[in-house]
Amino acid sequence: MLNIFKEEENEEEEENKENNEEEEENNEEEEEEENEEEEEEEENNEEEEEEEEENEEEEKEEENEEEEEENKENEEEEENNEEEEEEEEENKENEEEEENNEEEEEEEEENEEEEEEEENNEEEEENEEEEENEEEEEEENNEEEEENKEEEEEEENEEENKENEEEEEEEENEEEEEEEEK
């Protein structure tokens, strides 16, 4: 009877031992599972953090690229504005130069016209003076010719008068002679 009791006790102990072992194993498994879960969660957290970091870096890089692109566009726009201003300034200078050239040409043309008119006036005056001189000379010649003609006529008249006188005298002489003869 004692043996049976002992045997039962041994069996019970053994069973308890087995149970304890099983429970310990279960505890170990559970702990291992928990550890694995923790480790997995930690890994997941790390991955998530890395992903967040990567996303932040990408976002920052993208912002930098956008800013760089914007700066580039602004720089290009500024350059274009400068070029446009330079072109406008150049066009304005060219326009002013063209206007000045036109004014200068007009002034030269006016001066040439004035000079030509002055020359024409001088020539006209000279021609008038020459014509007046010619007229005066012709008038003098006519006067001289008229005087010569008058002188010649006067001489002829004198000559004629003289001849007439001589004739008359001769006639008188003849008459006297005739009377004397009578």
mmCIF file of C-alpha atoms in Angstrom:
data_model
loop_
_atom_site.group_PDB
_atom_site.id
_atom_site.type_symbol
_atom_site.label_atom_id
_atom_site.label_comp_id
_atom_site.label_asym_id
_atom_site.label_seq_id
_atom_site.Cartn_x
_atom_site.Cartn_y
_atom_site.Cartn_z
ATOM 1 C CA MET A 1 0.000 0.000 0.000
ATOM 2 C CA LEU A 2 2.795 2.300 0.808
ATOM 3 C CA ASN A 3 4.370 1.457 -2.467
ATOM 4 C CA ILE A 4 1.254 2.321 -4.301
ATOM 5 C CA PHE A 5 1.038 5.578 -2.559
ATOM 6 C CA LYS A 6 4.655 6.294 -3.258
ATOM 7 C CA GLU A 7 4.229 5.353 -6.831
ATOM 8 C CA GLU A 8 1.277 7.662 -7.141
ATOM 9 C CA GLU A 9 3.250 10.394 -5.546
ATOM 10 C CA ASN A 10 6.085 9.798 -7.917
ATOM 11 C CA GLU A 11 3.714 9.865 -10.812
ATOM 12 C CA GLU A 12 2.218 13.045 -9.562
ATOM 13 C CA GLU A 13 5.612 14.565 -9.112
ATOM 14 C CA GLU A 14 6.592 13.486 -12.502
ATOM 15 C CA GLU A 15 3.426 14.860 -13.904
ATOM 16 C CA ASN A 16 4.008 18.109 -12.058
ATOM 17 C CA LYS A 17 7.488 18.193 -13.350
ATOM 18 C CA GLU A 18 6.304 17.620 -16.841
ATOM 19 C CA ASN A 19 3.669 20.229 -16.412
ATOM 20 C CA ASN A 20 6.231 22.607 -15.071
ATOM 21 C CA GLU A 21 8.519 21.864 -17.926
ATOM 22 C CA GLU A 22 5.715 22.290 -20.378
ATOM 23 C CA GLU A 23 4.690 25.522 -18.735
ATOM 24 C CA GLU A 24 8.256 26.681 -18.774
ATOM 25 C CA GLU A 25 8.528 25.775 -22.391
ATOM 26 C CA ASN A 26 5.312 27.593 -23.038
ATOM 27 C CA ASN A 27 6.591 30.565 -21.148
ATOM 28 C CA GLU A 28 9.824 30.473 -23.080
ATOM 29 C CA GLU A 29 7.928 30.215 -26.335
ATOM 30 C CA GLU A 30 5.668 33.012 -25.325
ATOM 31 C CA GLU A 31 8.630 35.124 -24.283
ATOM 32 C CA GLU A 32 10.392 34.275 -27.499
ATOM 33 C CA GLU A 33 7.291 35.234 -29.439
ATOM 34 C CA GLU A 34 7.050 38.456 -27.513
ATOM 35 C CA ASN A 35 10.704 39.131 -28.179
ATOM 36 C CA GLU A 36 10.221 38.392 -31.838
ATOM 37 C CA GLU A 37 7.202 40.675 -31.926
ATOM 38 C CA GLU A 38 9.125 43.405 -30.160
ATOM 39 C CA GLU A 39 12.038 42.934 -32.473
ATOM 40 C CA GLU A 40 9.725 42.978 -35.474
ATOM 41 C CA GLU A 41 8.003 46.073 -34.164
ATOM 42 C CA GLU A 42 11.350 47.697 -33.568
ATOM 43 C CA GLU A 43 12.441 46.798 -37.074
ATOM 44 C CA ASN A 44 9.173 48.157 -38.393
ATOM 45 C CA ASN A 45 9.683 51.336 -36.422
ATOM 46 C CA GLU A 46 13.208 51.636 -37.737
ATOM 47 C CA GLU A 47 11.995 51.063 -41.288
ATOM 48 C CA GLU A 48 9.267 53.593 -40.795
ATOM 49 C CA GLU A 49 11.737 56.105 -39.416
ATOM 50 C CA GLU A 50 14.099 55.437 -42.314
ATOM 51 C CA GLU A 51 11.246 55.822 -44.758
ATOM 52 C CA GLU A 52 10.206 59.063 -43.082
ATOM 53 C CA GLU A 53 13.777 60.295 -43.220
ATOM 54 C CA GLU A 54 14.016 59.321 -46.867
ATOM 55 C CA ASN A 55 10.729 61.066 -47.564
ATOM 56 C CA GLU A 56 11.906 64.166 -45.744
ATOM 57 C CA GLU A 57 15.173 64.123 -47.678
ATOM 58 C CA GLU A 58 13.330 63.648 -50.962
ATOM 59 C CA GLU A 59 10.947 66.425 -50.075
ATOM 60 C CA LYS A 60 13.817 68.691 -49.104
ATOM 61 C CA GLU A 61 15.680 67.819 -52.276
ATOM 62 C CA GLU A 62 12.562 68.477 -54.295
ATOM 63 C CA GLU A 63 12.109 71.845 -52.571
ATOM 64 C CA ASN A 64 15.747 72.663 -53.282
ATOM 65 C CA GLU A 65 15.302 71.710 -56.923
ATOM 66 C CA GLU A 66 12.173 73.854 -57.150
ATOM 67 C CA GLU A 67 13.964 76.766 -55.525
ATOM 68 C CA GLU A 68 16.922 76.301 -57.834
ATOM 69 C CA GLU A 69 14.598 76.176 -60.854
ATOM 70 C CA GLU A 70 12.808 79.301 -59.659
ATOM 71 C CA ASN A 71 16.129 81.078 -59.152
ATOM 72 C CA LYS A 72 17.210 80.018 -62.604
ATOM 73 C CA GLU A 73 13.963 81.308 -64.104
ATOM 74 C CA ASN A 74 14.347 84.578 -62.212
ATOM 75 C CA GLU A 75 17.908 84.921 -63.411
ATOM 76 C CA GLU A 76 16.843 84.226 -67.009
ATOM 77 C CA GLU A 77 14.029 86.738 -66.716
ATOM 78 C CA GLU A 78 16.435 89.313 -65.326
ATOM 79 C CA GLU A 79 18.885 88.660 -68.164
ATOM 80 C CA ASN A 80 16.067 88.961 -70.694
ATOM 81 C CA ASN A 81 14.962 92.225 -69.130
ATOM 82 C CA GLU A 82 18.507 93.544 -69.260
ATOM 83 C CA GLU A 83 18.827 92.504 -72.905
ATOM 84 C CA GLU A 84 15.492 94.124 -73.694
ATOM 85 C CA GLU A 85 16.549 97.343 -71.930
ATOM 86 C CA GLU A 86 19.856 97.354 -73.808
ATOM 87 C CA GLU A 87 18.058 96.793 -77.100
ATOM 88 C CA GLU A 88 15.594 99.599 -76.319
ATOM 89 C CA GLU A 89 18.463 101.905 -75.399
ATOM 90 C CA GLU A 90 20.301 100.999 -78.590
ATOM 91 C CA ASN A 91 17.171 101.562 -80.664
ATOM 92 C CA LYS A 92 16.649 104.909 -78.987
ATOM 93 C CA GLU A 93 20.244 105.925 -79.706
ATOM 94 C CA ASN A 94 19.898 104.804 -83.330
ATOM 95 C CA GLU A 95 16.662 106.736 -83.676
ATOM 96 C CA GLU A 96 18.272 109.858 -82.198
ATOM 97 C CA GLU A 97 21.263 109.476 -84.497
ATOM 98 C CA GLU A 98 18.961 109.047 -87.489
ATOM 99 C CA GLU A 99 16.992 112.166 -86.488
ATOM 100 C CA ASN A 100 20.229 114.108 -86.056
ATOM 101 C CA ASN A 101 21.435 112.942 -89.446
ATOM 102 C CA GLU A 102 18.140 113.972 -91.020
ATOM 103 C CA GLU A 103 18.336 117.387 -89.347
ATOM 104 C CA GLU A 104 21.923 117.761 -90.478
ATOM 105 C CA GLU A 105 20.989 116.794 -94.037
ATOM 106 C CA GLU A 106 18.081 119.255 -94.020
ATOM 107 C CA GLU A 107 20.341 121.985 -92.691
ATOM 108 C CA GLU A 108 22.958 121.220 -95.329
ATOM 109 C CA GLU A 109 20.286 121.228 -98.009
ATOM 110 C CA GLU A 110 18.940 124.569 -96.746
ATOM 111 C CA ASN A 111 22.450 126.003 -96.699
ATOM 112 C CA GLU A 112 23.061 124.757 -100.231
ATOM 113 C CA GLU A 113 19.766 126.279 -101.376
ATOM 114 C CA GLU A 114 20.595 129.572 -99.668
ATOM 115 C CA GLU A 115 24.063 129.552 -101.175
ATOM 116 C CA GLU A 116 22.658 128.737 -104.596
ATOM 117 C CA GLU A 117 20.048 131.488 -104.248
ATOM 118 C CA GLU A 118 22.718 133.929 -103.161
ATOM 119 C CA GLU A 119 24.880 132.985 -106.140
ATOM 120 C CA ASN A 120 21.889 133.350 -108.435
ATOM 121 C CA ASN A 121 21.129 136.750 -106.973
ATOM 122 C CA GLU A 122 24.723 137.825 -107.408
ATOM 123 C CA GLU A 123 24.719 136.540 -110.972
ATOM 124 C CA GLU A 124 21.432 138.300 -111.643
ATOM 125 C CA GLU A 125 22.820 141.526 -110.187
ATOM 126 C CA GLU A 126 25.944 141.203 -112.312
ATOM 127 C CA ASN A 127 23.814 140.573 -115.385
ATOM 128 C CA GLU A 128 21.636 143.571 -114.604
ATOM 129 C CA GLU A 129 24.675 145.719 -114.058
ATOM 130 C CA GLU A 130 26.211 144.468 -117.282
ATOM 131 C CA GLU A 131 22.963 145.118 -119.106
ATOM 132 C CA GLU A 132 22.789 148.630 -117.653
ATOM 133 C CA ASN A 133 26.371 149.235 -118.722
ATOM 134 C CA GLU A 134 25.590 147.997 -122.185
ATOM 135 C CA GLU A 135 22.512 150.210 -122.374
ATOM 136 C CA GLU A 136 24.489 153.161 -121.115
ATOM 137 C CA GLU A 137 27.226 152.468 -123.597
ATOM 138 C CA GLU A 138 24.696 152.131 -126.399
ATOM 139 C CA GLU A 139 23.064 155.364 -125.339
ATOM 140 C CA GLU A 140 26.416 157.113 -125.292
ATOM 141 C CA ASN A 141 27.185 155.699 -128.716
ATOM 142 C CA ASN A 142 23.830 156.870 -129.995
ATOM 143 C CA GLU A 143 24.397 160.307 -128.569
ATOM 144 C CA GLU A 144 27.832 160.438 -130.092
ATOM 145 C CA GLU A 145 26.467 159.256 -133.395
ATOM 146 C CA GLU A 146 23.710 161.853 -133.189
ATOM 147 C CA GLU A 147 26.256 164.547 -132.408
ATOM 148 C CA ASN A 148 28.429 163.435 -135.294
ATOM 149 C CA LYS A 149 25.438 163.415 -137.545
ATOM 150 C CA GLU A 150 24.463 166.912 -136.449
ATOM 151 C CA GLU A 151 28.005 168.130 -136.918
ATOM 152 C CA GLU A 152 28.093 166.601 -140.349
ATOM 153 C CA GLU A 153 24.771 168.154 -141.242
ATOM 154 C CA GLU A 154 25.966 171.471 -139.955
ATOM 155 C CA GLU A 155 29.122 171.216 -141.990
ATOM 156 C CA GLU A 156 27.108 170.303 -145.044
ATOM 157 C CA ASN A 157 24.829 173.240 -144.434
ATOM 158 C CA GLU A 158 27.746 175.537 -144.032
ATOM 159 C CA GLU A 159 29.260 174.162 -147.165
ATOM 160 C CA GLU A 160 26.023 174.543 -149.003
ATOM 161 C CA ASN A 161 25.594 178.076 -147.696
ATOM 162 C CA LYS A 162 29.039 178.905 -148.718
ATOM 163 C CA GLU A 163 28.447 177.552 -152.179
ATOM 164 C CA ASN A 164 25.195 179.457 -152.398
ATOM 165 C CA GLU A 165 26.909 182.633 -151.369
ATOM 166 C CA GLU A 166 29.589 182.097 -153.898
ATOM 167 C CA GLU A 167 26.999 181.490 -156.575
ATOM 168 C CA GLU A 168 25.135 184.580 -155.602
ATOM 169 C CA GLU A 169 28.253 186.592 -155.605
ATOM 170 C CA GLU A 170 29.208 185.213 -158.931
ATOM 171 C CA GLU A 171 25.786 186.014 -160.301
ATOM 172 C CA GLU A 172 26.007 189.534 -158.988
ATOM 173 C CA ASN A 173 29.383 189.913 -160.520
ATOM 174 C CA GLU A 174 28.068 188.717 -163.823
ATOM 175 C CA GLU A 175 25.207 191.098 -163.645
ATOM 176 C CA GLU A 176 27.520 193.950 -162.886
ATOM 177 C CA GLU A 177 29.692 193.044 -165.750
ATOM 178 C CA GLU A 178 26.752 192.893 -168.059
ATOM 179 C CA GLU A 179 25.629 196.293 -166.964
ATOM 180 C CA GLU A 180 29.029 197.682 -167.411
ATOM 181 C CA GLU A 181 29.173 196.381 -170.879
ATOM 182 C CA LYS A 182 25.950 198.031 -171.662
#
